[in-house]
PDB file of C-alpha atoms (C1' of nucleotides) in Angstrom:
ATOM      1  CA  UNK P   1       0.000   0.000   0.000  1.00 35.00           C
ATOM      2  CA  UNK P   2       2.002   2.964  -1.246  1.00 35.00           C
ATOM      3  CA  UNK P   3       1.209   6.423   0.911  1.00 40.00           C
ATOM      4  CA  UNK P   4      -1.254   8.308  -1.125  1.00 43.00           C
ATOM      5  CA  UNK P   5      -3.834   5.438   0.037  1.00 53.00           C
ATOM      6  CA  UNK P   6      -3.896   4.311  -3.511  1.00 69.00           C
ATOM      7  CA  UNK P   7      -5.496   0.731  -3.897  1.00 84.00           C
ATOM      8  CA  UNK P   8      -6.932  -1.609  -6.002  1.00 90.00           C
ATOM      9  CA  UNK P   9     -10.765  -1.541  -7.607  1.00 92.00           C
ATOM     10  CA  UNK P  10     -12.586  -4.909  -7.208  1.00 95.00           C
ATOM     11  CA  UNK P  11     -15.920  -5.562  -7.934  1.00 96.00           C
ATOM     12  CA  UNK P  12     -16.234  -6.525  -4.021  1.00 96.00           C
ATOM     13  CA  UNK P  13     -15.264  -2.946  -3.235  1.00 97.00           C
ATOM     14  CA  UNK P  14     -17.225  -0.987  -5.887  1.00 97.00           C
ATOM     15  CA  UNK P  15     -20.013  -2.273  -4.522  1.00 97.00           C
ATOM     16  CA  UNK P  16     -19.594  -2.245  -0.943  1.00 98.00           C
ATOM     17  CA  UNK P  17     -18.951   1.103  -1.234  1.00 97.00           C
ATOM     18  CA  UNK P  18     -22.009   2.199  -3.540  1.00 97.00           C
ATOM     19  CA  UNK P  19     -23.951   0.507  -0.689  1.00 98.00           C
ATOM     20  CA  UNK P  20     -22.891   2.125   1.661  1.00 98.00           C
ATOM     21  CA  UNK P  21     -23.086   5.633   0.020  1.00 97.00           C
ATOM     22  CA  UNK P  22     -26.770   4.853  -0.897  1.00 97.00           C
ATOM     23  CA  UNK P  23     -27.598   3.889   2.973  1.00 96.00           C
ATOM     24  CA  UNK P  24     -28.401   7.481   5.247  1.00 93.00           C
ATOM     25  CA  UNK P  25     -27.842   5.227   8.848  1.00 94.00           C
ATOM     26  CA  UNK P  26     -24.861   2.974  10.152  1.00 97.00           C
ATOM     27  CA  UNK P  27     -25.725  -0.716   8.506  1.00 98.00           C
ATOM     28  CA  UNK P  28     -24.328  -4.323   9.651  1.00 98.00           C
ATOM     29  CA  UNK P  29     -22.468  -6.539   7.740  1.00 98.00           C
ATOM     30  CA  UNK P  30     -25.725  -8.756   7.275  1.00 97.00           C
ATOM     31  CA  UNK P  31     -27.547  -5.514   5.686  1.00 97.00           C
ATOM     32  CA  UNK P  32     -24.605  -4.909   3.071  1.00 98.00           C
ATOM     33  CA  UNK P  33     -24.364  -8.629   2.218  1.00 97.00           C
ATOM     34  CA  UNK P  34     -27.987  -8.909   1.743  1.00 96.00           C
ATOM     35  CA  UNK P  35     -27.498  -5.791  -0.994  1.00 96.00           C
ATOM     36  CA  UNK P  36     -24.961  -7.602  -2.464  1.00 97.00           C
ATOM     37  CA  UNK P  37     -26.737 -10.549  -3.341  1.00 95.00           C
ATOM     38  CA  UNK P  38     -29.158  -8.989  -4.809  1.00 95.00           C
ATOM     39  CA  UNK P  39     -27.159  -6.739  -6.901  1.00 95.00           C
ATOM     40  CA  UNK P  40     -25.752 -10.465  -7.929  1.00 95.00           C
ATOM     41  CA  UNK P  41     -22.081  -9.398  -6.610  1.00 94.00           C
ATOM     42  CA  UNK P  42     -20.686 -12.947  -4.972  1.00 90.00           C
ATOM     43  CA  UNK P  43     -18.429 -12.263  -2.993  1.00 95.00           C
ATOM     44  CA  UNK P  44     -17.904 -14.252   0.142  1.00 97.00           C
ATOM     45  CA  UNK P  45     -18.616 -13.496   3.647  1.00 97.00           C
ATOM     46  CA  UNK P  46     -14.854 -12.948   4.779  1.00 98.00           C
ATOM     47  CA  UNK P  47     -14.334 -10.990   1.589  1.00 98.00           C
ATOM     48  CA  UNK P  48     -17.157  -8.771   2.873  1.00 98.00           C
ATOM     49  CA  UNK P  49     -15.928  -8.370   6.573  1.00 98.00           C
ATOM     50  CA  UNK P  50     -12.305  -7.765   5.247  1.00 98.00           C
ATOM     51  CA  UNK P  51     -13.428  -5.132   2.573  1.00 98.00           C
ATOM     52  CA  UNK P  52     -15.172  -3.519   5.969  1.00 98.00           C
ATOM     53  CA  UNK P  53     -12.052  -3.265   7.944  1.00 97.00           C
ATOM     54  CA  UNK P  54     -10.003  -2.209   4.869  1.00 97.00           C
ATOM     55  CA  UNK P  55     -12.286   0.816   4.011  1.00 97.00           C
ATOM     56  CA  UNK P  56     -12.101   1.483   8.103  1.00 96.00           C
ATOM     57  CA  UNK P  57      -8.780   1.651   8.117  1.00 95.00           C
ATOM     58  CA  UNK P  58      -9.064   3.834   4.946  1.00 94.00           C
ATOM     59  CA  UNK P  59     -11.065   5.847   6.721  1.00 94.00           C
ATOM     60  CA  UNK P  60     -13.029   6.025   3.952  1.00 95.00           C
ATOM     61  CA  UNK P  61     -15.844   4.564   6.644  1.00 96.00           C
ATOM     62  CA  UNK P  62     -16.964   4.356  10.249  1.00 95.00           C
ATOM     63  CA  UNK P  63     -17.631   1.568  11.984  1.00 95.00           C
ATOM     64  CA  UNK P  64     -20.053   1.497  15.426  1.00 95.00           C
ATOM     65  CA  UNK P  65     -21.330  -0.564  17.589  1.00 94.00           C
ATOM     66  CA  UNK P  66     -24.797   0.160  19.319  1.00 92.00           C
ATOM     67  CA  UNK P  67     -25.201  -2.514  22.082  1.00 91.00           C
ATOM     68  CA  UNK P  68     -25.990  -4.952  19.826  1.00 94.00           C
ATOM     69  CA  UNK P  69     -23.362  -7.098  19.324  1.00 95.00           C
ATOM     70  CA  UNK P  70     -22.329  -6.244  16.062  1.00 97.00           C
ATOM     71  CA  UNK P  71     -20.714  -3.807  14.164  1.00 97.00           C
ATOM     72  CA  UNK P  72     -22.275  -1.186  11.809  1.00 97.00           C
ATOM     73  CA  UNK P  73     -20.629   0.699   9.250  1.00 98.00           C
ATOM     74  CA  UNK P  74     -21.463   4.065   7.688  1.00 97.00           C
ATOM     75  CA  UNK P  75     -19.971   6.417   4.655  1.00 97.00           C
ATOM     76  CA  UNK P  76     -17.602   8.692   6.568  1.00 95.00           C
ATOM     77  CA  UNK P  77     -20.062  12.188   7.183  1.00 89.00           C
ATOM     78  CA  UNK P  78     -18.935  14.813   8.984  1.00 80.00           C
ATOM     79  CA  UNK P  79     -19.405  14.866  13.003  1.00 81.00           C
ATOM     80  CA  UNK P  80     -23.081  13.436  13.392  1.00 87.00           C
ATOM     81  CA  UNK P  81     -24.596  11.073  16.039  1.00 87.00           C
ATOM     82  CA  UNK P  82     -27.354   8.325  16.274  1.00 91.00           C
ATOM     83  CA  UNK P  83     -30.580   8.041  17.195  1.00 90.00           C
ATOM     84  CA  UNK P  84     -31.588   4.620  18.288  1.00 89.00           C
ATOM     85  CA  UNK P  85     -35.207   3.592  18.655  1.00 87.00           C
ATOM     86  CA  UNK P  86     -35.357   0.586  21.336  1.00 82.00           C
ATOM     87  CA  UNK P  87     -39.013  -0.269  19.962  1.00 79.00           C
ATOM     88  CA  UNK P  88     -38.265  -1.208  16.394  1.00 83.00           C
ATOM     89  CA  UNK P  89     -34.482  -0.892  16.350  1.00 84.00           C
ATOM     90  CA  UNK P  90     -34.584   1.866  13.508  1.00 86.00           C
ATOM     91  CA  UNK P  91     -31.299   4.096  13.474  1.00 89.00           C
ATOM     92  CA  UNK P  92     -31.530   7.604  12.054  1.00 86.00           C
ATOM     93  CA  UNK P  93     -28.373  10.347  11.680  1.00 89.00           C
ATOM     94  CA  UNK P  94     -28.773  13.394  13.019  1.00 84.00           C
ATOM     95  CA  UNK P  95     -26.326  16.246  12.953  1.00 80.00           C
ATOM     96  CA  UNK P  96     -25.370  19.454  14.131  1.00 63.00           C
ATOM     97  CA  UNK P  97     -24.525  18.369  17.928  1.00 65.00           C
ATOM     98  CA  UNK P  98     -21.904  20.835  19.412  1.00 72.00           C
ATOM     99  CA  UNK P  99     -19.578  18.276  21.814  1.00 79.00           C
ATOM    100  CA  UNK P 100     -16.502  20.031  20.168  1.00 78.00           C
ATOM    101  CA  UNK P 101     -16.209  22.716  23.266  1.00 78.00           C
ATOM    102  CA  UNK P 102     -16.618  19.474  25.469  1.00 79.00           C
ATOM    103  CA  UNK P 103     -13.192  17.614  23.997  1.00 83.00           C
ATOM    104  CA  UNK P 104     -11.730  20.609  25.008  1.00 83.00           C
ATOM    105  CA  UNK P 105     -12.679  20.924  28.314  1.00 81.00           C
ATOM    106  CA  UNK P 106     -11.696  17.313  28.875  1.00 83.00           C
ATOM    107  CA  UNK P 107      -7.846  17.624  27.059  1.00 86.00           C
ATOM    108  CA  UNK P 108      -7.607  20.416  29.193  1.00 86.00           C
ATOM    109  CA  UNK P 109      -8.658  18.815  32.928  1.00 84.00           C
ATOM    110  CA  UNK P 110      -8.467  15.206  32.212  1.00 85.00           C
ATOM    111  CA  UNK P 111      -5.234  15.614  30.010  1.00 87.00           C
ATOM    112  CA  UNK P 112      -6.929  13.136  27.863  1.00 89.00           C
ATOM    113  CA  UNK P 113      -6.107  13.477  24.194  1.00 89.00           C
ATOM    114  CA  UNK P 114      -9.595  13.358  22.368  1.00 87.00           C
ATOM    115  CA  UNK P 115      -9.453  11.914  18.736  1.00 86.00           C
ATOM    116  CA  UNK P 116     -13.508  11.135  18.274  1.00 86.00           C
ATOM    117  CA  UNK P 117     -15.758  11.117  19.830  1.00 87.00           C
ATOM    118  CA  UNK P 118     -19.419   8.517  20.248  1.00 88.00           C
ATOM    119  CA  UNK P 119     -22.531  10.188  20.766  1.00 88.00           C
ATOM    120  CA  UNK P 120     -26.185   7.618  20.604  1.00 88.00           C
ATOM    121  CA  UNK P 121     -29.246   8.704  21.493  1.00 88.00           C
ATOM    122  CA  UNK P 122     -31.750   5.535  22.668  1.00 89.00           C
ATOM    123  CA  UNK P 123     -35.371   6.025  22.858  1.00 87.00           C
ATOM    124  CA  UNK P 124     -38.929   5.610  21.212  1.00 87.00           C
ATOM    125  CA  UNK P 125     -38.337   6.613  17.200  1.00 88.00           C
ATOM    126  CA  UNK P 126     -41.623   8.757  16.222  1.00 84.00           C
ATOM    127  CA  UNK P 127     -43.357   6.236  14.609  1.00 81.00           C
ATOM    128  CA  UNK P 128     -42.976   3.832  17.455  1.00 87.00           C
ATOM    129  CA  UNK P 129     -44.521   6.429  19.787  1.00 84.00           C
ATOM    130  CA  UNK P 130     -48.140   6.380  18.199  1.00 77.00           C
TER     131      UNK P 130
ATOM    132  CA  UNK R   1     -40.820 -11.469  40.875  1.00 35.00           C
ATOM    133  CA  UNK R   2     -42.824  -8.765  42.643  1.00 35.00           C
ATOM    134  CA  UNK R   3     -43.749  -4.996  41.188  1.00 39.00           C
ATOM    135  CA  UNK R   4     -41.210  -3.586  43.494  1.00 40.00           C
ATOM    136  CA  UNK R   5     -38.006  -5.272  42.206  1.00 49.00           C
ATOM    137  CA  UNK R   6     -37.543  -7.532  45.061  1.00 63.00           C
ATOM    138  CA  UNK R   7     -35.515 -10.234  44.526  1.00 78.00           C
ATOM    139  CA  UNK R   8     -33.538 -13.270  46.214  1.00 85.00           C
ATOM    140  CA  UNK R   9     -30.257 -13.352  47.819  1.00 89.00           C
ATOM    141  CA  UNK R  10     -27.648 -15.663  46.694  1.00 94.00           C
ATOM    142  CA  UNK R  11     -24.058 -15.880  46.986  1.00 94.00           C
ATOM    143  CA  UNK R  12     -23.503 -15.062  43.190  1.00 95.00           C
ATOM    144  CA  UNK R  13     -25.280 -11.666  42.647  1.00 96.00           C
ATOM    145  CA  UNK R  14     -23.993 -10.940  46.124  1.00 96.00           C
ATOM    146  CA  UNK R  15     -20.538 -11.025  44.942  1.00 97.00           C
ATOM    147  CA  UNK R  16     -21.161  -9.595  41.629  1.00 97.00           C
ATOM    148  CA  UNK R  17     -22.776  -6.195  43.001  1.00 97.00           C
ATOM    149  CA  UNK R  18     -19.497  -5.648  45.386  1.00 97.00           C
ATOM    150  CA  UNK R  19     -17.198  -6.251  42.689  1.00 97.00           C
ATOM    151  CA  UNK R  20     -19.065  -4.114  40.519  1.00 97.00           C
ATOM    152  CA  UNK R  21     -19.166  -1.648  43.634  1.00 96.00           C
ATOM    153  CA  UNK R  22     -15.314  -1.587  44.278  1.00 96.00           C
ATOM    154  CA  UNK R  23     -14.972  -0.802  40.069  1.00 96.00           C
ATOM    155  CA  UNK R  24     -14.746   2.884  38.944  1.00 93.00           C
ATOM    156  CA  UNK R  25     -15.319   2.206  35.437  1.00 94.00           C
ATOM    157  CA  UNK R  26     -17.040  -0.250  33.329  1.00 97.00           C
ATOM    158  CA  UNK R  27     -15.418  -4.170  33.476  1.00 97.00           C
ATOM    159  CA  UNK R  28     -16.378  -6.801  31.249  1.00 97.00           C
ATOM    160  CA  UNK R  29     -17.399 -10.173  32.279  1.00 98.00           C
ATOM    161  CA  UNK R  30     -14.287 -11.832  31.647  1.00 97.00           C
ATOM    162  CA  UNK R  31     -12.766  -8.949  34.741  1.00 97.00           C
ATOM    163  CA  UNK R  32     -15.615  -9.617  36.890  1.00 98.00           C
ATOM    164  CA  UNK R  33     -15.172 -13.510  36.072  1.00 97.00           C
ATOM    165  CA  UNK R  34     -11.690 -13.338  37.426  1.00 96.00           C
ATOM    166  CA  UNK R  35     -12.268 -11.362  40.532  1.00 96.00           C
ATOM    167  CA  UNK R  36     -14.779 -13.857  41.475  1.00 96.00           C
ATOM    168  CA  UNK R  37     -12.824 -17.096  40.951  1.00 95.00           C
ATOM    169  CA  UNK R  38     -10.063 -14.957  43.597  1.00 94.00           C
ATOM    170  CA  UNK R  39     -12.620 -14.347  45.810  1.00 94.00           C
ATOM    171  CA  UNK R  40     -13.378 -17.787  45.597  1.00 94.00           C
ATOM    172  CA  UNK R  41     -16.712 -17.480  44.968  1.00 93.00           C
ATOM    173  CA  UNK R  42     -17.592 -20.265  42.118  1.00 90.00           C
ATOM    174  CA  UNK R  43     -19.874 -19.500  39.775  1.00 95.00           C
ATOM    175  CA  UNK R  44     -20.521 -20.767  35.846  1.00 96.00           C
ATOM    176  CA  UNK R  45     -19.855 -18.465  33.516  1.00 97.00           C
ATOM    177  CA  UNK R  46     -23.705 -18.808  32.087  1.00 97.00           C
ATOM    178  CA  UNK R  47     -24.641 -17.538  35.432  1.00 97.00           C
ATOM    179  CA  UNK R  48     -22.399 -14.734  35.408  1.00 98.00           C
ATOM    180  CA  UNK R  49     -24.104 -13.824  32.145  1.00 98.00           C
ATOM    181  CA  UNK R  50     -27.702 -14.640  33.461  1.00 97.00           C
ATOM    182  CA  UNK R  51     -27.332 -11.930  37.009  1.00 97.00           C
ATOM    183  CA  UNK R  52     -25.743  -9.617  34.814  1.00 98.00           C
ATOM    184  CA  UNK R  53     -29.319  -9.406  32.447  1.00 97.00           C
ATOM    185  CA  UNK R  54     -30.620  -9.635  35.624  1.00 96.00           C
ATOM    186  CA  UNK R  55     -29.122  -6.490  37.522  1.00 96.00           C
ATOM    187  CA  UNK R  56     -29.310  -4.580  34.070  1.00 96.00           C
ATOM    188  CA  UNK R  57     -33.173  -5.499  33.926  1.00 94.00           C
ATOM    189  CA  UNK R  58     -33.170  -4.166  37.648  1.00 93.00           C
ATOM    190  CA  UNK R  59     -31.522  -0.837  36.539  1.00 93.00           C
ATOM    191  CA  UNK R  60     -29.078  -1.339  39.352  1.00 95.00           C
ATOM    192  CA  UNK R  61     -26.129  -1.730  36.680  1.00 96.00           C
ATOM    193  CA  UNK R  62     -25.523  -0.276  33.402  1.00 95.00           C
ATOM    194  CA  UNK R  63     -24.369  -2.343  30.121  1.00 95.00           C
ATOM    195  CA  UNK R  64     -22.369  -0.633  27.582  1.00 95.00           C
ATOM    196  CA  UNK R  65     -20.274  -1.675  24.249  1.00 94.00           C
ATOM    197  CA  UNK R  66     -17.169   0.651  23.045  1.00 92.00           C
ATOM    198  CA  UNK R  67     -15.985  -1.219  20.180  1.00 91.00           C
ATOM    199  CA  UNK R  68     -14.697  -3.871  21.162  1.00 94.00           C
ATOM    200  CA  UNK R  69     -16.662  -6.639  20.083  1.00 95.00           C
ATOM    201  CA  UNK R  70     -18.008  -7.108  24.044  1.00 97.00           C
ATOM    202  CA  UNK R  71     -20.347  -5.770  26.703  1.00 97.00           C
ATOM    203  CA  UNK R  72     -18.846  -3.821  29.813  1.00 97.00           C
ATOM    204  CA  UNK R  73     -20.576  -3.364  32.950  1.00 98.00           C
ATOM    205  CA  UNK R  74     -21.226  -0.583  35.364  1.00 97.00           C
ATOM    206  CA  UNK R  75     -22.980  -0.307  38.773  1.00 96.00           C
ATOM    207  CA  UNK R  76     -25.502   2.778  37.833  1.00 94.00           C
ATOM    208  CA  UNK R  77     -24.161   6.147  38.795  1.00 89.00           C
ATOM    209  CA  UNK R  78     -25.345   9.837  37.573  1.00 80.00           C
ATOM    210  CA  UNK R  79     -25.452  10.921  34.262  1.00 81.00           C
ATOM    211  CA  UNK R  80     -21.570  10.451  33.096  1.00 88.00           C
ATOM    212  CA  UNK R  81     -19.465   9.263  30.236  1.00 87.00           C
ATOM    213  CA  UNK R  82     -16.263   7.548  29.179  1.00 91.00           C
ATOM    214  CA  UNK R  83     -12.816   7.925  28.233  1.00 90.00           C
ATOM    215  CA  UNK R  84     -11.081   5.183  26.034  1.00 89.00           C
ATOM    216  CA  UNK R  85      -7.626   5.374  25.619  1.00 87.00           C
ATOM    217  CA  UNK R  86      -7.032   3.401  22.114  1.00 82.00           C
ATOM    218  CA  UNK R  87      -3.688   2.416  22.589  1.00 79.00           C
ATOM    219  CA  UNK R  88      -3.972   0.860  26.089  1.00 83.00           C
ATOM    220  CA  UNK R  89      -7.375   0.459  26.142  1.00 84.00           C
ATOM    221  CA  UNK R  90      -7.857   1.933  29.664  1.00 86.00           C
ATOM    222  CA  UNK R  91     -11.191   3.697  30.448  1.00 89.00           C
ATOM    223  CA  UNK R  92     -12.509   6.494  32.558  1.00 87.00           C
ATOM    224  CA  UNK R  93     -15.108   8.029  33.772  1.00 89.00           C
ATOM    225  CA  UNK R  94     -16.149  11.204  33.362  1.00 84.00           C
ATOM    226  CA  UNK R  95     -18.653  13.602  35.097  1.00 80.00           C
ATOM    227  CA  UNK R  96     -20.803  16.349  34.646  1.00 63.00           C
ATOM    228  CA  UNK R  97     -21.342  16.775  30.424  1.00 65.00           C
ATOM    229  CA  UNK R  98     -24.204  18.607  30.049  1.00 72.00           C
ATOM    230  CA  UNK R  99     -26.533  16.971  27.381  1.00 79.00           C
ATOM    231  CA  UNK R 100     -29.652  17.379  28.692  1.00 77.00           C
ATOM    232  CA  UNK R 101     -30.166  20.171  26.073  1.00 78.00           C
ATOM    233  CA  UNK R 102     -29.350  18.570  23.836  1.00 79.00           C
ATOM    234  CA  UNK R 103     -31.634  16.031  24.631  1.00 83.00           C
ATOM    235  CA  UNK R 104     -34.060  18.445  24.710  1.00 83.00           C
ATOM    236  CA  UNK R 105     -33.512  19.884  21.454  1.00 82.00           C
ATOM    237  CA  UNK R 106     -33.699  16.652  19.686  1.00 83.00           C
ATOM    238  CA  UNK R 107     -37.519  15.803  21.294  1.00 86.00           C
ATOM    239  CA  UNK R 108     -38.357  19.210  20.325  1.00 86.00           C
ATOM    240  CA  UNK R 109     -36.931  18.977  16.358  1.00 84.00           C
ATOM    241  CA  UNK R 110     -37.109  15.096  15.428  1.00 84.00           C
ATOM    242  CA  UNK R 111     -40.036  13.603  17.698  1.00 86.00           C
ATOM    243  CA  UNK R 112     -38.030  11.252  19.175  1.00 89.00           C
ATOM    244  CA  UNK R 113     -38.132  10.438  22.402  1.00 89.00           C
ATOM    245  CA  UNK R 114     -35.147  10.365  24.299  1.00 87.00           C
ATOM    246  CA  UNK R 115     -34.905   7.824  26.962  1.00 86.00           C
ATOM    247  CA  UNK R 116     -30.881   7.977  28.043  1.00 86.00           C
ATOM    248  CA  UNK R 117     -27.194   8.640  26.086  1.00 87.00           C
ATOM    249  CA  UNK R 118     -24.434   6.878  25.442  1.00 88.00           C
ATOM    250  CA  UNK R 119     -21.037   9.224  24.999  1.00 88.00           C
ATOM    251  CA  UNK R 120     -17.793   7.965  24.423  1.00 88.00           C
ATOM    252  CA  UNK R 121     -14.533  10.076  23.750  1.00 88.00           C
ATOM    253  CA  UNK R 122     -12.221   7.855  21.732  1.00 90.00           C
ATOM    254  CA  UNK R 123      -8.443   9.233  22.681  1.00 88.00           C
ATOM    255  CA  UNK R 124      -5.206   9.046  24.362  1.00 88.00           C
ATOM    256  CA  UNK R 125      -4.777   8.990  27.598  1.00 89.00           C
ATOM    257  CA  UNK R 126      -2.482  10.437  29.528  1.00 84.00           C
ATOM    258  CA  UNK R 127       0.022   7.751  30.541  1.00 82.00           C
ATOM    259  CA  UNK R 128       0.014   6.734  26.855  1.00 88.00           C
ATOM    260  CA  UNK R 129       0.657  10.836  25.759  1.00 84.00           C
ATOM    261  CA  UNK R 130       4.246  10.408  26.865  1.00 77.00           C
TER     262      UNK R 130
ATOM    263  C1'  DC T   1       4.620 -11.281 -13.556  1.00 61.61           C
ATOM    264  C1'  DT T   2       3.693 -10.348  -8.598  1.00 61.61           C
ATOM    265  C1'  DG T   3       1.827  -8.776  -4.712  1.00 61.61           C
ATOM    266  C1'  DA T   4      -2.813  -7.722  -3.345  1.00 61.61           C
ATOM    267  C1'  DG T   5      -7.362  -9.606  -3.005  1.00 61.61           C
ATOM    268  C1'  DT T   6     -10.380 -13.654  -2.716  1.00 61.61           C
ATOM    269  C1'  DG T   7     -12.869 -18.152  -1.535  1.00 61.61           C
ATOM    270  C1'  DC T   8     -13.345 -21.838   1.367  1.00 61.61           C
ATOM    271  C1'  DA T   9     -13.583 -24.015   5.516  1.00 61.61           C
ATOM    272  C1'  DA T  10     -12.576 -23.875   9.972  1.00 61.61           C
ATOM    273  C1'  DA T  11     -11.881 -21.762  14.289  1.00 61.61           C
ATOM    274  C1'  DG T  12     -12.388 -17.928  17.550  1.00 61.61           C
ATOM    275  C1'  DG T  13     -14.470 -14.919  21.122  1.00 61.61           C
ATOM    276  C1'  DC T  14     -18.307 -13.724  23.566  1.00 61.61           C
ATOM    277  C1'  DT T  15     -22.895 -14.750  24.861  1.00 61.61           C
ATOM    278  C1'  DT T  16     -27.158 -17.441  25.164  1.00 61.61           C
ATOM    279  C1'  DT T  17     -30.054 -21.619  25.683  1.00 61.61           C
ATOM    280  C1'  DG T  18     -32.314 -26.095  27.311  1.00 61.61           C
ATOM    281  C1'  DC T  19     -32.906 -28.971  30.827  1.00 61.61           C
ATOM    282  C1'  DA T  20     -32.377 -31.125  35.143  1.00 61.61           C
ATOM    283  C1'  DA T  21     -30.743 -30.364  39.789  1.00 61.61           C
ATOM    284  C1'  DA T  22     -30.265 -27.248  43.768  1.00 61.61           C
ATOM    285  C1'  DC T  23     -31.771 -23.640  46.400  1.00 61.61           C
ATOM    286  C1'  DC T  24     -34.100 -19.607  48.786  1.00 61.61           C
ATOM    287  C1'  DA T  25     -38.177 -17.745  51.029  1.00 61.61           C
TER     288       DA T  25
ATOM    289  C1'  DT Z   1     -43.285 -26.713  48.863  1.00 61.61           C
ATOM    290  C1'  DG Z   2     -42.868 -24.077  44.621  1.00 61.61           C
ATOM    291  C1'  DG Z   3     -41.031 -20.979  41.910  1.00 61.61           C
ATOM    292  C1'  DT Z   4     -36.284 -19.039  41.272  1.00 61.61           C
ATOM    293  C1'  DT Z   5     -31.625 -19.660  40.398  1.00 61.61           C
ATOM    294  C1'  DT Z   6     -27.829 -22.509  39.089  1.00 61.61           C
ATOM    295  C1'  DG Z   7     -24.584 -25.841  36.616  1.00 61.61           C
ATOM    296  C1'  DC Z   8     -23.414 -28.163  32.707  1.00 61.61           C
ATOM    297  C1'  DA Z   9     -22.914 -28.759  28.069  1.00 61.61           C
ATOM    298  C1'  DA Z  10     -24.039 -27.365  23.831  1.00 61.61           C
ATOM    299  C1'  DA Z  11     -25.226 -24.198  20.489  1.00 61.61           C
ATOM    300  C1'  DG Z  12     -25.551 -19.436  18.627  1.00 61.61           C
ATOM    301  C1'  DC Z  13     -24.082 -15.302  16.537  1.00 61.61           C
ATOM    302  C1'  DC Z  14     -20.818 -12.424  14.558  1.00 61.61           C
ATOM    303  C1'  DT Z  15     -16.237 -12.120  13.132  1.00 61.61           C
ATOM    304  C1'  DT Z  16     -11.513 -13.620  12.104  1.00 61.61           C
ATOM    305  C1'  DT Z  17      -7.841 -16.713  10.322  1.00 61.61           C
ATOM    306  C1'  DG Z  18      -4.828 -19.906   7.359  1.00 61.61           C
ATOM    307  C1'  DC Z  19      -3.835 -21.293   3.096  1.00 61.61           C
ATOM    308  C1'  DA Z  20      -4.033 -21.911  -1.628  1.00 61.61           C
ATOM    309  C1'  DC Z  21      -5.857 -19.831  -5.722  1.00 61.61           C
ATOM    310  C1'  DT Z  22      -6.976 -15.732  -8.620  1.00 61.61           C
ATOM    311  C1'  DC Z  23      -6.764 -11.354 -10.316  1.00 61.61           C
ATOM    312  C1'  DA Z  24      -5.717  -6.340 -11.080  1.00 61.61           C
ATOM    313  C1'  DG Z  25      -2.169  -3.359 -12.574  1.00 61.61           C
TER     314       DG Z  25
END
DNA sequence: CTGAGTGCAAAGGCTTTGCAAACCA
DNA sequence: TGGTTTGCAAAGCCTTTGCACTCAG
């Protein structure tokens, strides 16, 4: 891998990566395999999971985790967070959240070097409150 | 089990609460496994697993995932979040982040009802700064 | 051609489950 | 006693790994 993050174009990765740009919340592997199969791209599954970690490490996308037990992955957006309904399991994005004065409160009194940051909302989505 | 979350005594969740008592940050079940086998207190591991669902159900402890492919466990304290060092993987907790607006904002604008918040700063800490 | 990417099959880590036995109130 | 909790063993889910083969550049 040279340093300009060139690499190479598979059919694996075109389409992961369409998939994910055409998703607007953090999907599982399951999700993006799913897609796959029905755009009739066979790839196999620990093609898939190491296409995931490459594009991570890329960081061409994110990858969370929301109590689930499994990973989710998402197109990298700028800072957003997640809102997770614990009725019906439905994520949504949400932006705008201001926790950039708060990293740097804590690098100043914790002397705790903040690279990211995690931010998930859990509650009842709107249609799960009717 | 009764409407006012009363619930047997056994030598198990006895020893689970004070080890989750004596933690200041969130331990995985693997941590708390360990502590009990030196305590000598002999549980299964299933067990383990089944009073941890059970104290979580209670609302006496809190379960949280940072990425690691596991659950971590915290007796319930105030409103707080986490610092996770990614190079030694330490974490900390941290008071007083004021989200509640936040919070606030996002019942007002997106109809979703917040229930709680999950906030995770991602980092170095400061042992691993030097 | 040649290293990077893949498929296959198997294993890995963490967690959950079914069922019978043991236990607390 | 009677329902709750436990142990044991097995399975479950999601993810990773080793190795040989294939492919993009």
């Amino acid at each position: 891998m040279s340093l300009n993050a060139y690499f190479k174009k598979t059919k694996g990765r075109d389409a992961v990566i369409k998939i994910l740009q055409s998703e607007d919340a953090p999907v599982d592997a399951a999700h993006i395999y799913e897609h796959l199969v029905k755009k009739h791209v066979s790839i196999n599954q620990a093609t898939l999971y190491r296409i995931l970690d490459f594009f991570t490490d890329q960081g061409m996308i994110d990858r969370f985790e929301f109590q689930e037990g499994k990973q989710r992955f998402e197109i990298v957006r700028g800072d957003h967070h997640h809102l997770i309904c614990e009725m019906c399991g439905c994520i949504e994005d949400i932006e705008d959240c201001n926790i950039k004065d708060l990293e740097k409160d804590i690098t100043k009194k914790k002397k705790f070097l903040v690279k990211r940051h995690s931010l998930e909302f859990y509650g009842v989505c709107q249609s799960c409150q009717r």
